[in-house]
Amino acid sequence: MNFLDEQFAIFHQRSLPEKMNFFKREGRLFDVVYAQQFDRALLDMVYKITNSLRQIAKTKEGLIYLQTILGHKRAMLYFNQPSSRTFLSFQNACYLLGMKTSEIRDPTISSEVKGESMDDSLRTFSSYTDLLIIRSQAQNVSARASWLLNTFSKRPVPVMNGGSGSDQHPTQGILDIYTLQRSFEEQGGLDGKTIVLCGDLKRGRTARSLSDLLKNFNDIKLIFTAPKNFQMREDILASLDQHQVSYKLETENLRNVLAEADAIYMTRIQDEHDTFSGESGLIDTSKFKLKMDDLPLLKKNTAILHPFPRRDEIDVQIDSDPRAKYWRQERNGMWTRTALIAYIFNVHLEILDYYQAEKSYE
Ligand code: NCD
């Protein structure tokens, strides 16, 4: 352990509220590291910005206007783990607001192969840019970046977590909730709904962050559907208990719970986190897939989501069923991330005003 490892370990042991406070600047959200940083009011604000942006972006004038908002800023995308959607949606979110982007997606082309520490690399990235978006195979890299820059850098830039290890993926949870809310627009919203989460819930950071964010809604019921060895971990269950969110565990078969579901959130097996080669293959996951012949068991309006990438958890024929929302979900990622960046840079009110003014001309 070097000096920074020791200091970060002390920071990391602080309570969640203390850490969350640390990620704020002048009382406002600055670094997006944990799903727990988002309460209902903040989620509602992000979604209000998202809806305005989507309307503004319908015209060429609107798109050109949006690009002026952060045209003077630059973002760095540091993704040392494979990504298609999260990378592209963050990058295009930056473009929508006019930000220029730099990227390192492969650690073998960064100075880390020359022996540079991750800490030095992170500080370097922040030297050239105004926002650092990070995806990492290891846990806590975003938290460490935020701690490091806020503690030692004269010019700390906001950090956004684009997925950290098997732990957190807050912006995915935010876009998932946006998709759920839109899916339930005509069914009285997300409050009161039963959400089935299925797949590798133990190591699936998207299911973990989504479950944590869902505690912001009323009368939600969660059904964690996974083989025993892939069930949701105790930390998330404890937080749900603490917030009086009701949940149950289904460890036998997805079919047992389909009739109850207002939404189904499918995920893939996260075998990149296996502790030995072939570990995941030892577990029978065949009863935890959504098949074409399961559809008659679903309610008329059950929303089917998946953070993607998908393997065979959802039959491709299901894609043309109106209940399949995953392609929309993917696109929602770009809009919600654009809204979040606008919020962090405190330019969201400008966007909301622009939208109101445009609307009043109609
Ligand atoms: C997820 C991830 O990377 O955690 N993908 C994503 O960001 N949309 C889910 C996964 O890889 O299974």
CSV table of C-alpha atoms and ligand atoms in Angstrom, one decimal:
chain,number,residue,atom,x,y,z
A,1,MET,CA,0.0,0.0,0.0
A,2,ASN,CA,1.3,3.4,-0.9
A,3,PHE,CA,0.4,6.7,0.8
A,4,LEU,CA,-2.6,7.3,-1.6
A,5,ASP,CA,-3.9,3.7,-1.0
A,6,GLU,CA,-3.8,4.3,2.7
A,7,GLN,CA,-5.5,7.7,2.5
A,8,PHE,CA,-8.2,6.4,0.2
A,9,ALA,CA,-8.9,3.5,2.5
A,10,ILE,CA,-9.6,6.0,5.3
A,11,PHE,CA,-11.9,7.9,3.0
A,12,HIS,CA,-13.6,4.8,1.8
A,13,GLN,CA,-14.5,3.7,5.4
A,14,ARG,CA,-16.5,6.9,5.9
A,15,SER,CA,-20.2,6.5,6.1
A,16,LEU,CA,-22.2,6.8,2.9
A,17,PRO,CA,-23.8,10.2,3.8
A,18,GLU,CA,-20.3,11.6,4.5
A,19,LYS,CA,-19.0,10.3,1.2
A,20,MET,CA,-22.1,11.6,-0.6
A,21,ASN,CA,-21.5,15.0,1.0
A,22,PHE,CA,-17.9,14.9,-0.3
A,23,PHE,CA,-19.2,14.4,-3.9
A,24,LYS,CA,-21.1,17.7,-3.7
A,25,ARG,CA,-20.0,21.3,-4.4
A,26,GLU,CA,-21.8,24.2,-2.8
A,27,GLY,CA,-24.6,21.9,-1.9
A,28,ARG,CA,-25.1,20.6,-5.4
A,29,LEU,CA,-24.2,17.3,-7.0
A,30,PHE,CA,-20.7,17.5,-8.5
A,31,ASP,CA,-19.5,13.9,-8.9
A,32,VAL,CA,-21.9,11.0,-9.9
A,33,VAL,CA,-20.4,8.0,-8.1
A,34,TYR,CA,-23.2,6.1,-6.3
A,35,ALA,CA,-26.8,5.4,-7.1
A,36,GLN,CA,-27.5,6.4,-3.5
A,37,GLN,CA,-26.8,10.0,-4.3
A,38,PHE,CA,-30.1,10.3,-6.1
A,39,ASP,CA,-33.3,11.1,-4.2
A,40,ARG,CA,-36.7,11.5,-5.8
A,41,ALA,CA,-36.5,15.3,-6.2
A,42,LEU,CA,-33.1,14.9,-8.0
A,43,LEU,CA,-34.5,12.1,-10.3
A,44,ASP,CA,-37.6,14.2,-11.1
A,45,MET,CA,-35.3,17.1,-12.0
A,46,VAL,CA,-33.1,15.0,-14.2
A,47,TYR,CA,-36.2,13.6,-16.0
A,48,LYS,CA,-37.7,17.1,-16.4
A,49,ILE,CA,-34.5,18.2,-18.1
A,50,THR,CA,-34.5,15.0,-20.2
A,51,ASN,CA,-38.0,15.6,-21.5
A,52,SER,CA,-37.2,19.3,-22.4
A,53,LEU,CA,-34.0,18.2,-24.2
A,54,ARG,CA,-35.9,15.7,-26.2
A,55,GLN,CA,-38.4,18.2,-27.4
A,56,ILE,CA,-35.8,20.9,-28.1
A,57,ALA,CA,-33.7,18.3,-30.1
A,58,LYS,CA,-36.6,17.8,-32.5
A,59,THR,CA,-35.6,20.8,-34.6
A,60,LYS,CA,-32.4,21.8,-36.3
A,61,GLU,CA,-32.5,25.2,-34.5
A,62,GLY,CA,-33.0,23.4,-31.2
A,63,LEU,CA,-30.0,21.1,-31.8
A,64,ILE,CA,-27.8,24.0,-32.8
A,65,TYR,CA,-28.9,25.9,-29.7
A,66,LEU,CA,-28.1,22.9,-27.4
A,67,GLN,CA,-24.6,22.7,-28.9
A,68,THR,CA,-23.9,26.2,-27.7
A,69,ILE,CA,-24.6,25.3,-24.0
A,70,LEU,CA,-21.3,23.6,-23.2
A,71,GLY,CA,-19.5,24.3,-26.5
A,72,HIS,CA,-16.6,25.7,-24.3
A,73,LYS,CA,-16.1,22.5,-22.4
A,74,ARG,CA,-14.2,19.2,-23.0
A,75,ALA,CA,-14.8,15.7,-21.6
A,76,MET,CA,-12.6,12.7,-21.2
A,77,LEU,CA,-14.0,9.2,-21.5
A,78,TYR,CA,-11.7,6.7,-19.7
A,79,PHE,CA,-13.2,3.3,-20.3
A,80,ASN,CA,-10.8,0.4,-19.4
A,81,GLN,CA,-13.6,-2.2,-19.8
A,82,PRO,CA,-15.6,-3.1,-22.9
A,83,SER,CA,-18.6,-0.8,-23.7
A,84,SER,CA,-20.8,0.0,-26.6
A,85,ARG,CA,-23.9,1.7,-25.3
A,86,THR,CA,-22.6,3.5,-22.2
A,87,PHE,CA,-19.6,4.8,-24.1
A,88,LEU,CA,-21.6,5.9,-27.2
A,89,SER,CA,-24.4,7.4,-25.3
A,90,PHE,CA,-22.1,9.4,-23.0
A,91,GLN,CA,-20.1,10.6,-26.0
A,92,ASN,CA,-23.2,11.6,-27.9
A,93,ALA,CA,-24.6,13.3,-24.8
A,94,CYS,CA,-21.4,15.4,-24.8
A,95,TYR,CA,-21.8,16.1,-28.5
A,96,LEU,CA,-25.5,17.1,-28.0
A,97,LEU,CA,-24.3,19.8,-25.6
A,98,GLY,CA,-21.4,20.8,-27.9
A,99,MET,CA,-18.6,19.3,-25.7
A,100,LYS,CA,-15.5,18.0,-27.4
A,101,THR,CA,-14.4,14.5,-26.2
A,102,SER,CA,-11.1,12.6,-25.8
A,103,GLU,CA,-11.0,9.0,-25.0
A,104,ILE,CA,-8.8,6.1,-23.8
A,105,ARG,CA,-10.7,2.8,-24.1
A,106,ASP,CA,-7.8,0.5,-24.0
A,107,PRO,CA,-5.4,0.6,-21.0
A,108,THR,CA,-2.7,-1.0,-23.2
A,109,ILE,CA,-2.4,2.3,-25.1
A,110,SER,CA,-2.2,4.4,-22.0
A,111,SER,CA,0.9,5.2,-20.0
A,112,GLU,CA,-0.3,2.6,-17.4
A,113,VAL,CA,1.7,0.0,-19.4
A,114,LYS,CA,4.8,2.0,-18.7
A,115,GLY,CA,4.1,1.6,-15.1
A,116,GLU,CA,2.2,4.7,-14.4
A,117,SER,CA,-0.3,4.4,-11.5
A,118,MET,CA,-4.0,4.7,-12.1
A,119,ASP,CA,-3.9,7.8,-9.8
A,120,ASP,CA,-1.4,9.6,-12.0
A,121,SER,CA,-3.3,8.7,-15.1
A,122,LEU,CA,-6.5,10.0,-13.6
A,123,ARG,CA,-4.9,13.3,-12.6
A,124,THR,CA,-3.4,13.5,-16.1
A,125,PHE,CA,-6.8,13.1,-17.8
A,126,SER,CA,-8.3,15.8,-15.6
A,127,SER,CA,-5.5,18.2,-16.5
A,128,TYR,CA,-6.7,18.5,-20.1
A,129,THR,CA,-10.5,18.3,-19.7
A,130,ASP,CA,-13.5,19.6,-17.7
A,131,LEU,CA,-15.3,16.3,-17.1
A,132,LEU,CA,-14.1,12.7,-16.5
A,133,ILE,CA,-16.3,9.8,-17.4
A,134,ILE,CA,-15.0,6.5,-16.1
A,135,ARG,CA,-15.8,2.8,-16.6
A,136,SER,CA,-13.7,0.3,-14.8
A,137,GLN,CA,-13.4,-3.4,-14.3
A,138,ALA,CA,-12.3,-2.7,-10.7
A,139,GLN,CA,-14.7,-1.4,-8.1
A,140,ASN,CA,-14.3,2.2,-6.6
A,141,VAL,CA,-12.3,3.7,-9.4
A,142,SER,CA,-14.8,6.6,-9.9
A,143,ALA,CA,-14.9,7.1,-6.1
A,144,ARG,CA,-11.1,7.1,-6.0
A,145,ALA,CA,-10.9,9.6,-8.9
A,146,SER,CA,-13.4,11.9,-7.2
A,147,TRP,CA,-11.5,11.7,-3.9
A,148,LEU,CA,-8.1,12.1,-5.5
A,149,LEU,CA,-9.1,15.2,-7.6
A,150,ASN,CA,-11.1,16.9,-4.8
A,151,THR,CA,-8.3,16.3,-2.3
A,152,PHE,CA,-5.1,17.0,-4.3
A,153,SER,CA,-5.9,18.8,-7.5
A,154,LYS,CA,-6.1,22.6,-7.7
A,155,ARG,CA,-8.6,22.1,-10.6
A,156,PRO,CA,-10.9,19.2,-9.7
A,157,VAL,CA,-13.3,18.3,-12.5
A,158,PRO,CA,-16.5,16.4,-12.0
A,159,VAL,CA,-16.3,12.6,-12.3
A,160,MET,CA,-19.1,10.4,-13.6
A,161,ASN,CA,-19.3,6.7,-13.0
A,162,GLY,CA,-20.1,4.7,-16.2
A,163,GLY,CA,-19.9,1.4,-14.4
A,164,SER,CA,-17.6,0.3,-11.7
A,165,GLY,CA,-16.8,-3.4,-11.2
A,166,SER,CA,-19.7,-5.5,-10.2
A,167,ASP,CA,-20.9,-2.8,-7.8
A,168,GLN,CA,-22.4,0.4,-9.2
A,169,HIS,CA,-23.8,1.7,-12.5
A,170,PRO,CA,-25.8,4.8,-11.4
A,171,THR,CA,-26.4,6.4,-14.8
A,172,GLN,CA,-27.8,3.1,-16.1
A,173,GLY,CA,-30.2,2.9,-13.2
A,174,ILE,CA,-31.3,6.5,-13.9
A,175,LEU,CA,-32.1,5.6,-17.6
A,176,ASP,CA,-33.8,2.4,-16.5
A,177,ILE,CA,-36.1,4.3,-14.2
A,178,TYR,CA,-36.8,6.9,-16.9
A,179,THR,CA,-37.8,4.0,-19.3
A,180,LEU,CA,-40.0,2.4,-16.6
A,181,GLN,CA,-41.7,5.7,-16.0
A,182,ARG,CA,-42.4,6.3,-19.7
A,183,SER,CA,-43.7,2.7,-20.0
A,184,PHE,CA,-46.2,3.3,-17.2
A,185,GLU,CA,-47.3,6.8,-18.3
A,186,GLU,CA,-50.8,5.5,-19.0
A,187,GLN,CA,-50.9,3.1,-16.0
A,188,GLY,CA,-50.5,5.8,-13.3
A,189,GLY,CA,-46.7,5.9,-13.2
A,190,LEU,CA,-44.1,3.8,-11.5
A,191,ASP,CA,-45.4,4.0,-7.9
A,192,GLY,CA,-47.1,0.8,-6.8
A,193,LYS,CA,-45.6,-1.4,-9.5
A,194,THR,CA,-44.1,-4.9,-9.2
A,195,ILE,CA,-40.7,-5.2,-10.9
A,196,VAL,CA,-39.1,-8.6,-11.5
A,197,LEU,CA,-35.3,-8.5,-11.9
A,198,CYS,CA,-33.8,-11.6,-13.4
A,199,GLY,CA,-30.4,-13.0,-14.2
A,200,ASP,CA,-27.0,-12.4,-12.5
A,201,LEU,CA,-28.2,-10.1,-9.7
A,202,LYS,CA,-25.1,-10.8,-7.5
A,203,ARG,CA,-22.6,-9.4,-9.9
A,204,GLY,CA,-24.9,-7.3,-12.2
A,205,ARG,CA,-24.2,-3.7,-11.3
A,206,THR,CA,-27.1,-2.4,-13.4
A,207,ALA,CA,-29.6,-4.5,-11.4
A,208,ARG,CA,-27.9,-3.4,-8.1
A,209,SER,CA,-28.1,0.3,-9.0
A,210,LEU,CA,-31.6,0.1,-10.3
A,211,SER,CA,-32.8,-1.7,-7.1
A,212,ASP,CA,-31.3,0.9,-5.0
A,213,LEU,CA,-32.8,3.8,-7.0
A,214,LEU,CA,-36.3,2.2,-6.9
A,215,LYS,CA,-36.5,2.8,-3.1
A,216,ASN,CA,-37.3,6.4,-4.1
A,217,PHE,CA,-40.7,5.3,-5.3
A,218,ASN,CA,-43.8,4.4,-3.3
A,219,ASP,CA,-45.2,0.9,-2.8
A,220,ILE,CA,-42.8,-0.8,-5.2
A,221,LYS,CA,-42.4,-4.5,-4.9
A,222,LEU,CA,-39.3,-6.2,-6.2
A,223,ILE,CA,-39.0,-9.8,-7.1
A,224,PHE,CA,-35.3,-10.9,-7.4
A,225,THR,CA,-35.3,-13.9,-9.7
A,226,ALA,CA,-32.0,-15.8,-10.0
A,227,PRO,CA,-30.4,-19.1,-9.1
A,228,LYS,CA,-29.3,-19.1,-5.5
A,229,ASN,CA,-25.7,-18.4,-6.3
A,230,PHE,CA,-26.6,-15.4,-8.4
A,231,GLN,CA,-29.0,-13.8,-6.0
A,232,MET,CA,-29.0,-10.1,-5.0
A,233,ARG,CA,-26.4,-9.4,-2.3
A,234,GLU,CA,-27.1,-8.6,1.3
A,235,ASP,CA,-26.0,-4.9,1.1
A,236,ILE,CA,-28.8,-4.0,-1.3
A,237,LEU,CA,-31.4,-6.1,0.6
A,238,ALA,CA,-30.4,-4.4,3.8
A,239,SER,CA,-30.9,-1.0,2.2
A,240,LEU,CA,-34.3,-2.0,0.9
A,241,ASP,CA,-35.3,-3.3,4.4
A,242,GLN,CA,-34.1,0.0,5.9
A,243,HIS,CA,-36.3,1.9,3.4
A,244,GLN,CA,-39.3,-0.5,3.9
A,245,VAL,CA,-39.3,-1.6,0.3
A,246,SER,CA,-40.9,-5.0,-0.1
A,247,TYR,CA,-39.2,-7.7,-2.0
A,248,LYS,CA,-39.1,-11.4,-2.4
A,249,LEU,CA,-36.5,-13.9,-3.8
A,250,GLU,CA,-37.4,-16.4,-6.4
A,251,THR,CA,-34.7,-19.0,-6.9
A,252,GLU,CA,-36.5,-21.7,-9.0
A,253,ASN,CA,-38.0,-20.4,-12.2
A,254,LEU,CA,-38.8,-17.1,-13.9
A,255,ARG,CA,-42.1,-18.5,-15.0
A,256,ASN,CA,-43.3,-18.6,-11.4
A,257,VAL,CA,-43.4,-14.8,-11.1
A,258,LEU,CA,-44.2,-13.7,-14.6
A,259,ALA,CA,-47.9,-13.2,-14.0
A,260,GLU,CA,-47.2,-10.7,-11.2
A,261,ALA,CA,-44.8,-8.5,-13.2
A,262,ASP,CA,-45.5,-5.0,-14.2
A,263,ALA,CA,-42.0,-4.9,-15.6
A,264,ILE,CA,-39.3,-7.5,-16.1
A,265,TYR,CA,-35.6,-6.5,-16.1
A,266,MET,CA,-33.5,-9.2,-17.7
A,267,THR,CA,-29.7,-9.3,-17.3
A,268,ARG,CA,-26.9,-11.5,-18.6
A,269,ILE,CA,-24.5,-13.7,-16.6
A,270,GLN,CA,-21.5,-11.5,-15.7
A,271,ASP,CA,-18.9,-14.2,-16.2
A,272,GLU,CA,-16.1,-11.6,-16.5
A,273,HIS,CA,-16.3,-11.6,-12.7
A,274,ASP,CA,-15.8,-15.4,-12.3
A,275,THR,CA,-13.1,-16.2,-9.8
A,276,PHE,CA,-12.0,-19.2,-11.9
A,277,SER,CA,-12.5,-20.0,-15.6
A,278,GLY,CA,-15.8,-21.7,-16.2
A,279,GLU,CA,-17.3,-20.9,-12.8
A,280,SER,CA,-20.6,-19.4,-14.1
A,281,GLY,CA,-21.0,-22.5,-16.4
A,282,LEU,CA,-21.5,-24.7,-13.4
A,283,ILE,CA,-24.7,-23.0,-12.5
A,284,ASP,CA,-28.0,-23.9,-14.3
A,285,THR,CA,-29.5,-20.6,-15.6
A,286,SER,CA,-31.9,-22.2,-18.1
A,287,LYS,CA,-35.0,-21.3,-16.0
A,288,PHE,CA,-34.0,-17.7,-15.9
A,289,LYS,CA,-34.6,-16.7,-19.6
A,290,LEU,CA,-37.6,-15.1,-21.2
A,291,LYS,CA,-39.0,-17.2,-24.0
A,292,MET,CA,-41.5,-16.5,-26.7
A,293,ASP,CA,-43.9,-19.1,-25.2
A,294,ASP,CA,-43.7,-17.2,-21.8
A,295,LEU,CA,-45.5,-14.2,-23.4
A,296,PRO,CA,-49.1,-15.4,-22.7
A,297,LEU,CA,-48.2,-15.4,-19.0
A,298,LEU,CA,-47.5,-11.7,-19.0
A,299,LYS,CA,-49.9,-8.9,-18.3
A,300,LYS,CA,-51.1,-6.8,-21.2
A,301,ASN,CA,-48.8,-3.9,-20.4
A,302,THR,CA,-45.8,-5.6,-18.8
A,303,ALA,CA,-42.7,-3.6,-19.8
A,304,ILE,CA,-39.7,-5.8,-20.8
A,305,LEU,CA,-36.3,-4.2,-20.2
A,306,HIS,CA,-32.6,-5.2,-20.5
A,307,PRO,CA,-29.6,-3.1,-20.1
A,308,PHE,CA,-27.8,-5.0,-22.9
A,309,PRO,CA,-25.7,-6.6,-24.1
A,310,ARG,CA,-28.0,-9.6,-24.4
A,311,ARG,CA,-27.0,-13.2,-25.0
A,312,ASP,CA,-29.9,-15.5,-25.0
A,313,GLU,CA,-31.9,-14.2,-22.0
A,314,ILE,CA,-34.6,-12.8,-24.2
A,315,ASP,CA,-35.8,-14.6,-27.4
A,316,VAL,CA,-35.2,-12.2,-30.4
A,317,GLN,CA,-38.7,-12.8,-31.6
A,318,ILE,CA,-39.9,-10.9,-28.5
A,319,ASP,CA,-38.3,-7.8,-30.0
A,320,SER,CA,-41.4,-7.1,-32.1
A,321,ASP,CA,-43.8,-7.4,-29.2
A,322,PRO,CA,-45.0,-3.9,-28.1
A,323,ARG,CA,-44.0,-4.8,-24.5
A,324,ALA,CA,-40.3,-4.9,-25.4
A,325,LYS,CA,-38.8,-1.6,-24.4
A,326,TYR,CA,-35.1,-2.3,-24.5
A,327,TRP,CA,-34.3,-0.5,-27.8
A,328,ARG,CA,-36.0,2.6,-26.4
A,329,GLN,CA,-34.2,2.1,-23.1
A,330,GLU,CA,-30.9,2.2,-25.0
A,331,ARG,CA,-31.7,5.5,-26.6
A,332,ASN,CA,-33.1,6.9,-23.3
A,333,GLY,CA,-29.5,6.5,-22.0
A,334,MET,CA,-28.3,9.3,-24.3
A,335,TRP,CA,-31.0,11.7,-23.3
A,336,THR,CA,-30.8,11.1,-19.5
A,337,ARG,CA,-27.0,11.3,-19.6
A,338,THR,CA,-27.2,14.6,-21.5
A,339,ALA,CA,-29.6,15.9,-18.8
A,340,LEU,CA,-27.3,14.8,-16.1
A,341,ILE,CA,-24.3,16.5,-17.6
A,342,ALA,CA,-26.4,19.7,-18.0
A,343,TYR,CA,-27.4,19.5,-14.4
A,344,ILE,CA,-23.8,19.0,-13.1
A,345,PHE,CA,-22.6,22.0,-15.1
A,346,ASN,CA,-25.6,23.9,-13.7
A,347,VAL,CA,-26.9,24.9,-17.2
A,348,HIS,CA,-30.1,23.0,-16.9
A,349,LEU,CA,-32.3,26.0,-16.0
A,350,GLU,CA,-31.2,27.7,-19.2
A,351,ILE,CA,-32.4,24.6,-21.1
A,352,LEU,CA,-35.7,24.5,-19.2
A,353,ASP,CA,-36.3,28.2,-19.9
A,354,TYR,CA,-35.5,27.8,-23.6
A,355,TYR,CA,-38.0,25.0,-23.8
A,356,GLN,CA,-40.7,27.0,-22.0
A,357,ALA,CA,-40.2,30.0,-24.2
A,358,GLU,CA,-40.3,27.8,-27.4
A,359,LYS,CA,-43.5,26.2,-26.2
A,360,SER,CA,-45.2,29.5,-25.6
A,361,TYR,CA,-44.7,30.4,-29.3
A,362,GLU,CA,-46.6,27.4,-30.5
B,1,NCD,C1,-24.1,-3.3,-18.5
B,1,NCD,C2,-22.8,-3.1,-17.8
B,1,NCD,O1,-21.8,-2.9,-18.5
B,1,NCD,O2,-22.8,-3.2,-16.6
B,1,NCD,N1,-24.2,-2.8,-19.8
B,1,NCD,C3,-24.5,-1.5,-20.0
B,1,NCD,O3,-23.8,-0.6,-19.4
B,1,NCD,N2,-25.6,-1.2,-20.6
B,1,NCD,C4,-24.7,-4.7,-18.4
B,1,NCD,C5,-23.8,-5.8,-18.8
B,1,NCD,O4,-22.7,-5.7,-19.3
B,1,NCD,O5,-24.4,-6.9,-18.7
